[in-house]
Amino acid sequence: MRRKMTGLLVVIALALVAFLVQDASTAATLTAEDHAEINQLYARYSYGVDTQADDGWLYARTFTEDGEFDYGAPQPARGRAELRELARPGGSWDQGAGGQPRSWHVPTNILIEPTADGARGTAYLLLVNGAEAGGPVITGRGVYTDEIVKT
């Protein structure tokens, strides 16, 4: 009985090792160009939402057609049309500053990890308001967690 139990444990251990090796090999590697493109994606996202550029489409195009943004509203924004609605002039996030952003989204400490389907991005967010008197003030913070796919 002891010999059968030892044999079973060895089989289970080998199966676990094989699974872990297979799982590790499915994660793609990212090139320096991939990292640069992902950093540009974060920059376009922030610039697009802060400036309402291209009538909100610059922001919306940082997502895939079926992308979604869950920001704590009762329902996440799904698809580019809803995402554009957030960032367009007169949209949900309109800052009403005549084209000049009152606040800036500043992603920091961007961590990019390869996955089987692309990459996982994680970044801290600082929301900085350009206070009229006394200089800029950090008014919010958060964490972005993103599934990134190459299109």
mmCIF file of N, CA and C in Angstrom, residues 29-112:
data_model
loop_
_atom_site.group_PDB
_atom_site.id
_atom_site.type_symbol
_atom_site.label_atom_id
_atom_site.label_comp_id
_atom_site.label_asym_id
_atom_site.label_seq_id
_atom_site.Cartn_x
_atom_site.Cartn_y
_atom_site.Cartn_z
ATOM 1 N N THR A 29 6.610 36.720 -24.645
ATOM 2 C CA THR A 29 7.592 37.709 -24.222
ATOM 3 C C THR A 29 7.247 39.024 -24.902
ATOM 4 N N LEU A 30 7.646 40.100 -24.288
ATOM 5 C CA LEU A 30 7.387 41.422 -24.837
ATOM 6 C C LEU A 30 8.702 42.055 -25.263
ATOM 7 N N THR A 31 8.676 42.702 -26.410
ATOM 8 C CA THR A 31 9.866 43.375 -26.914
ATOM 9 C C THR A 31 9.930 44.797 -26.364
ATOM 10 N N ALA A 32 11.056 45.443 -26.581
ATOM 11 C CA ALA A 32 11.192 46.851 -26.195
ATOM 12 C C ALA A 32 10.161 47.696 -26.943
ATOM 13 N N GLU A 33 9.891 47.329 -28.194
ATOM 14 C CA GLU A 33 8.879 48.048 -28.973
ATOM 15 C C GLU A 33 7.488 47.865 -28.363
ATOM 16 N N ASP A 34 7.170 46.653 -27.892
ATOM 17 C CA ASP A 34 5.889 46.417 -27.216
ATOM 18 C C ASP A 34 5.756 47.323 -25.999
ATOM 19 N N HIS A 35 6.812 47.400 -25.197
ATOM 20 C CA HIS A 35 6.784 48.254 -24.002
ATOM 21 C C HIS A 35 6.562 49.718 -24.387
ATOM 22 N N ALA A 36 7.249 50.177 -25.423
ATOM 23 C CA ALA A 36 7.091 51.565 -25.870
ATOM 24 C C ALA A 36 5.662 51.818 -26.343
ATOM 25 N N GLU A 37 5.094 50.886 -27.104
ATOM 26 C CA GLU A 37 3.724 51.046 -27.598
ATOM 27 C C GLU A 37 2.715 51.063 -26.452
ATOM 28 N N ILE A 38 2.923 50.235 -25.447
ATOM 29 C CA ILE A 38 2.005 50.207 -24.304
ATOM 30 C C ILE A 38 2.114 51.503 -23.510
ATOM 31 N N ASN A 39 3.314 52.021 -23.325
ATOM 32 C CA ASN A 39 3.465 53.310 -22.646
ATOM 33 C C ASN A 39 2.775 54.419 -23.434
ATOM 34 N N GLN A 40 2.858 54.382 -24.770
ATOM 35 C CA GLN A 40 2.150 55.356 -25.602
ATOM 36 C C GLN A 40 0.639 55.199 -25.459
ATOM 37 N N LEU A 41 0.167 53.978 -25.286
ATOM 38 C CA LEU A 41 -1.258 53.738 -25.074
ATOM 39 C C LEU A 41 -1.733 54.447 -23.803
ATOM 40 N N TYR A 42 -0.969 54.318 -22.721
ATOM 41 C CA TYR A 42 -1.318 55.023 -21.482
ATOM 42 C C TYR A 42 -1.293 56.533 -21.690
ATOM 43 N N ALA A 43 -0.333 57.038 -22.462
ATOM 44 C CA ALA A 43 -0.249 58.477 -22.724
ATOM 45 C C ALA A 43 -1.458 58.953 -23.538
ATOM 46 N N ARG A 44 -1.830 58.217 -24.591
ATOM 47 C CA ARG A 44 -2.994 58.596 -25.406
ATOM 48 C C ARG A 44 -4.272 58.556 -24.580
ATOM 49 N N TYR A 45 -4.397 57.555 -23.718
ATOM 50 C CA TYR A 45 -5.565 57.450 -22.836
ATOM 51 C C TYR A 45 -5.688 58.722 -21.997
ATOM 52 N N SER A 46 -4.611 59.079 -21.304
ATOM 53 C CA SER A 46 -4.647 60.239 -20.405
ATOM 54 C C SER A 46 -4.878 61.532 -21.175
ATOM 55 N N TYR A 47 -4.138 61.728 -22.246
ATOM 56 C CA TYR A 47 -4.283 62.936 -23.050
ATOM 57 C C TYR A 47 -5.694 63.015 -23.632
ATOM 58 N N GLY A 48 -6.201 61.887 -24.115
ATOM 59 C CA GLY A 48 -7.533 61.868 -24.709
ATOM 60 C C GLY A 48 -8.633 62.218 -23.725
ATOM 61 N N VAL A 49 -8.558 61.685 -22.521
ATOM 62 C CA VAL A 49 -9.602 61.965 -21.536
ATOM 63 C C VAL A 49 -9.473 63.387 -20.986
ATOM 64 N N ASP A 50 -8.254 63.885 -20.860
ATOM 65 C CA ASP A 50 -8.059 65.223 -20.294
ATOM 66 C C ASP A 50 -8.403 66.337 -21.276
ATOM 67 N N THR A 51 -8.142 66.139 -22.558
ATOM 68 C CA THR A 51 -8.322 67.213 -23.537
ATOM 69 C C THR A 51 -9.556 67.044 -24.411
ATOM 70 N N GLN A 52 -10.245 65.929 -24.294
ATOM 71 C CA GLN A 52 -11.420 65.629 -25.118
ATOM 72 C C GLN A 52 -11.055 65.615 -26.606
ATOM 73 N N ALA A 53 -9.801 65.286 -26.902
ATOM 74 C CA ALA A 53 -9.279 65.332 -28.267
ATOM 75 C C ALA A 53 -10.101 64.477 -29.223
ATOM 76 N N ASP A 54 -10.231 64.977 -30.438
ATOM 77 C CA ASP A 54 -10.945 64.280 -31.509
ATOM 78 C C ASP A 54 -12.368 63.930 -31.080
ATOM 79 N N ASP A 55 -12.996 64.878 -30.383
ATOM 80 C CA ASP A 55 -14.387 64.720 -29.945
ATOM 81 C C ASP A 55 -14.587 63.487 -29.059
ATOM 82 N N GLY A 56 -13.559 63.132 -28.286
ATOM 83 C CA GLY A 56 -13.629 61.985 -27.382
ATOM 84 C C GLY A 56 -13.131 60.686 -27.984
ATOM 85 N N TRP A 57 -12.886 60.685 -29.295
ATOM 86 C CA TRP A 57 -12.488 59.444 -29.962
ATOM 87 C C TRP A 57 -11.052 59.042 -29.652
ATOM 88 N N LEU A 58 -10.152 59.984 -29.375
ATOM 89 C CA LEU A 58 -8.781 59.600 -29.032
ATOM 90 C C LEU A 58 -8.798 58.691 -27.805
ATOM 91 N N TYR A 59 -9.573 59.066 -26.806
ATOM 92 C CA TYR A 59 -9.726 58.237 -25.607
ATOM 93 C C TYR A 59 -10.370 56.895 -25.958
ATOM 94 N N ALA A 60 -11.489 56.933 -26.678
ATOM 95 C CA ALA A 60 -12.240 55.706 -26.979
ATOM 96 C C ALA A 60 -11.405 54.710 -27.775
ATOM 97 N N ARG A 61 -10.546 55.207 -28.657
ATOM 98 C CA ARG A 61 -9.737 54.304 -29.481
ATOM 99 C C ARG A 61 -8.592 53.650 -28.716
ATOM 100 N N THR A 62 -8.395 54.004 -27.468
ATOM 101 C CA THR A 62 -7.396 53.278 -26.676
ATOM 102 C C THR A 62 -7.953 51.944 -26.188
ATOM 103 N N PHE A 63 -9.213 51.692 -26.467
ATOM 104 C CA PHE A 63 -9.879 50.440 -26.117
ATOM 105 C C PHE A 63 -10.171 49.652 -27.386
ATOM 106 N N THR A 64 -10.307 48.332 -27.260
ATOM 107 C CA THR A 64 -10.781 47.529 -28.378
ATOM 108 C C THR A 64 -12.256 47.838 -28.600
ATOM 109 N N GLU A 65 -12.798 47.403 -29.735
ATOM 110 C CA GLU A 65 -14.213 47.664 -30.049
ATOM 111 C C GLU A 65 -15.139 47.197 -28.930
ATOM 112 N N ASP A 66 -14.798 46.078 -28.289
ATOM 113 C CA ASP A 66 -15.643 45.535 -27.225
ATOM 114 C C ASP A 66 -15.077 45.841 -25.836
ATOM 115 N N GLY A 67 -14.146 46.791 -25.761
ATOM 116 C CA GLY A 67 -13.515 47.122 -24.483
ATOM 117 C C GLY A 67 -14.497 47.743 -23.504
ATOM 118 N N GLU A 68 -14.140 47.684 -22.245
ATOM 119 C CA GLU A 68 -14.988 48.311 -21.230
ATOM 120 C C GLU A 68 -14.128 48.948 -20.155
ATOM 121 N N PHE A 69 -14.711 49.960 -19.507
ATOM 122 C CA PHE A 69 -14.038 50.662 -18.426
ATOM 123 C C PHE A 69 -14.965 50.644 -17.222
ATOM 124 N N ASP A 70 -14.545 49.980 -16.168
ATOM 125 C CA ASP A 70 -15.323 49.892 -14.934
ATOM 126 C C ASP A 70 -14.717 50.867 -13.942
ATOM 127 N N TYR A 71 -15.408 51.976 -13.736
ATOM 128 C CA TYR A 71 -14.885 53.034 -12.881
ATOM 129 C C TYR A 71 -15.770 53.302 -11.667
ATOM 130 N N GLY A 72 -16.568 52.331 -11.302
ATOM 131 C CA GLY A 72 -17.382 52.461 -10.105
ATOM 132 C C GLY A 72 -18.788 52.968 -10.351
ATOM 133 N N ALA A 73 -19.136 53.270 -11.595
ATOM 134 C CA ALA A 73 -20.510 53.663 -11.913
ATOM 135 C C ALA A 73 -21.388 52.416 -11.815
ATOM 136 N N PRO A 74 -22.711 52.594 -11.755
ATOM 137 C CA PRO A 74 -23.572 51.410 -11.677
ATOM 138 C C PRO A 74 -23.304 50.399 -12.796
ATOM 139 N N GLN A 75 -22.985 50.880 -13.994
ATOM 140 C CA GLN A 75 -22.654 50.003 -15.120
ATOM 141 C C GLN A 75 -21.351 50.488 -15.745
ATOM 142 N N PRO A 76 -20.448 49.574 -16.084
ATOM 143 C CA PRO A 76 -19.238 50.016 -16.783
ATOM 144 C C PRO A 76 -19.585 50.543 -18.176
ATOM 145 N N ALA A 77 -18.737 51.412 -18.693
ATOM 146 C CA ALA A 77 -18.895 51.867 -20.077
ATOM 147 C C ALA A 77 -18.396 50.741 -20.972
ATOM 148 N N ARG A 78 -19.228 50.326 -21.933
ATOM 149 C CA ARG A 78 -18.882 49.196 -22.810
ATOM 150 C C ARG A 78 -18.924 49.637 -24.267
ATOM 151 N N GLY A 79 -17.877 49.295 -24.995
ATOM 152 C CA GLY A 79 -17.806 49.625 -26.414
ATOM 153 C C GLY A 79 -17.344 51.057 -26.633
ATOM 154 N N ARG A 80 -16.788 51.288 -27.799
ATOM 155 C CA ARG A 80 -16.197 52.601 -28.076
ATOM 156 C C ARG A 80 -17.204 53.746 -28.051
ATOM 157 N N ALA A 81 -18.443 53.514 -28.474
ATOM 158 C CA ALA A 81 -19.432 54.599 -28.475
ATOM 159 C C ALA A 81 -19.693 55.093 -27.052
ATOM 160 N N GLU A 82 -19.875 54.172 -26.108
ATOM 161 C CA GLU A 82 -20.093 54.573 -24.711
ATOM 162 C C GLU A 82 -18.839 55.199 -24.114
ATOM 163 N N LEU A 83 -17.675 54.666 -24.465
ATOM 164 C CA LEU A 83 -16.426 55.222 -23.956
ATOM 165 C C LEU A 83 -16.210 56.635 -24.486
ATOM 166 N N ARG A 84 -16.498 56.853 -25.746
ATOM 167 C CA ARG A 84 -16.380 58.189 -26.333
ATOM 168 C C ARG A 84 -17.316 59.166 -25.625
ATOM 169 N N GLU A 85 -18.508 58.692 -25.271
ATOM 170 C CA GLU A 85 -19.489 59.552 -24.605
ATOM 171 C C GLU A 85 -18.939 60.116 -23.291
ATOM 172 N N LEU A 86 -18.093 59.357 -22.620
ATOM 173 C CA LEU A 86 -17.492 59.843 -21.376
ATOM 174 C C LEU A 86 -16.551 61.011 -21.625
ATOM 175 N N ALA A 87 -15.772 60.941 -22.709
ATOM 176 C CA ALA A 87 -14.655 61.862 -22.906
ATOM 177 C C ALA A 87 -14.928 62.988 -23.903
ATOM 178 N N ARG A 88 -16.070 63.019 -24.542
ATOM 179 C CA ARG A 88 -16.323 64.052 -25.549
ATOM 180 C C ARG A 88 -16.717 65.368 -24.874
ATOM 181 N N PRO A 89 -16.556 66.493 -25.578
ATOM 182 C CA PRO A 89 -17.052 67.760 -25.032
ATOM 183 C C PRO A 89 -18.554 67.647 -24.756
ATOM 184 N N GLY A 90 -18.979 68.039 -23.586
ATOM 185 C CA GLY A 90 -20.375 67.915 -23.184
ATOM 186 C C GLY A 90 -20.734 66.540 -22.665
ATOM 187 N N GLY A 91 -19.774 65.620 -22.665
ATOM 188 C CA GLY A 91 -20.006 64.263 -22.182
ATOM 189 C C GLY A 91 -19.935 64.187 -20.665
ATOM 190 N N SER A 92 -20.014 62.986 -20.158
ATOM 191 C CA SER A 92 -20.067 62.759 -18.714
ATOM 192 C C SER A 92 -18.882 63.348 -17.958
ATOM 193 N N TRP A 93 -17.714 63.325 -18.573
ATOM 194 C CA TRP A 93 -16.519 63.806 -17.874
ATOM 195 C C TRP A 93 -16.083 65.187 -18.338
ATOM 196 N N ASP A 94 -16.935 65.914 -19.049
ATOM 197 C CA ASP A 94 -16.563 67.235 -19.556
ATOM 198 C C ASP A 94 -16.173 68.136 -18.391
ATOM 199 N N GLN A 95 -15.000 68.718 -18.506
ATOM 200 C CA GLN A 95 -14.499 69.576 -17.432
ATOM 201 C C GLN A 95 -14.922 71.032 -17.611
ATOM 202 N N GLY A 96 -15.546 71.355 -18.737
ATOM 203 C CA GLY A 96 -16.066 72.694 -18.954
ATOM 204 C C GLY A 96 -15.030 73.786 -18.865
ATOM 205 N N ALA A 97 -13.844 73.535 -19.373
ATOM 206 C CA ALA A 97 -12.767 74.515 -19.224
ATOM 207 C C ALA A 97 -12.357 75.106 -20.566
ATOM 208 N N GLY A 98 -13.246 75.086 -21.540
ATOM 209 C CA GLY A 98 -12.935 75.685 -22.824
ATOM 210 C C GLY A 98 -11.749 75.050 -23.521
ATOM 211 N N GLY A 99 -11.651 73.743 -23.468
ATOM 212 C CA GLY A 99 -10.573 73.035 -24.137
ATOM 213 C C GLY A 99 -9.305 72.892 -23.316
ATOM 214 N N GLN A 100 -9.216 73.583 -22.218
ATOM 215 C CA GLN A 100 -8.036 73.491 -21.351
ATOM 216 C C GLN A 100 -8.395 72.599 -20.160
ATOM 217 N N PRO A 101 -7.681 71.494 -19.966
ATOM 218 C CA PRO A 101 -8.059 70.601 -18.866
ATOM 219 C C PRO A 101 -7.893 71.259 -17.500
ATOM 220 N N ARG A 102 -8.867 71.033 -16.644
ATOM 221 C CA ARG A 102 -8.752 71.483 -15.251
ATOM 222 C C ARG A 102 -8.003 70.453 -14.425
ATOM 223 N N SER A 103 -8.028 69.232 -14.902
ATOM 224 C CA SER A 103 -7.304 68.183 -14.183
ATOM 225 C C SER A 103 -6.576 67.313 -15.195
ATOM 226 N N TRP A 104 -5.544 66.642 -14.704
ATOM 227 C CA TRP A 104 -4.733 65.794 -15.552
ATOM 228 C C TRP A 104 -4.653 64.410 -14.935
ATOM 229 N N HIS A 105 -4.842 63.397 -15.755
ATOM 230 C CA HIS A 105 -4.643 62.007 -15.338
ATOM 231 C C HIS A 105 -3.164 61.698 -15.525
ATOM 232 N N VAL A 106 -2.496 61.316 -14.457
ATOM 233 C CA VAL A 106 -1.056 61.061 -14.509
ATOM 234 C C VAL A 106 -0.799 59.612 -14.091
ATOM 235 N N PRO A 107 -0.666 58.699 -15.062
ATOM 236 C CA PRO A 107 -0.339 57.320 -14.696
ATOM 237 C C PRO A 107 1.139 57.219 -14.334
ATOM 238 N N THR A 108 1.430 56.519 -13.250
ATOM 239 C CA THR A 108 2.817 56.363 -12.804
ATOM 240 C C THR A 108 3.090 54.895 -12.497
ATOM 241 N N ASN A 109 4.364 54.567 -12.343
ATOM 242 C CA ASN A 109 4.789 53.212 -11.960
ATOM 243 C C ASN A 109 4.105 52.159 -12.825
ATOM 244 N N ILE A 110 4.150 52.350 -14.124
ATOM 245 C CA ILE A 110 3.490 51.438 -15.059
ATOM 246 C C ILE A 110 4.248 50.113 -15.084
ATOM 247 N N LEU A 111 3.553 49.055 -14.725
ATOM 248 C CA LEU A 111 4.110 47.703 -14.724
ATOM 249 C C LEU A 111 3.468 46.932 -15.872
ATOM 250 N N ILE A 112 4.287 46.378 -16.749
ATOM 251 C CA ILE A 112 3.795 45.658 -17.921
ATOM 252 C C ILE A 112 4.303 44.226 -17.842
#
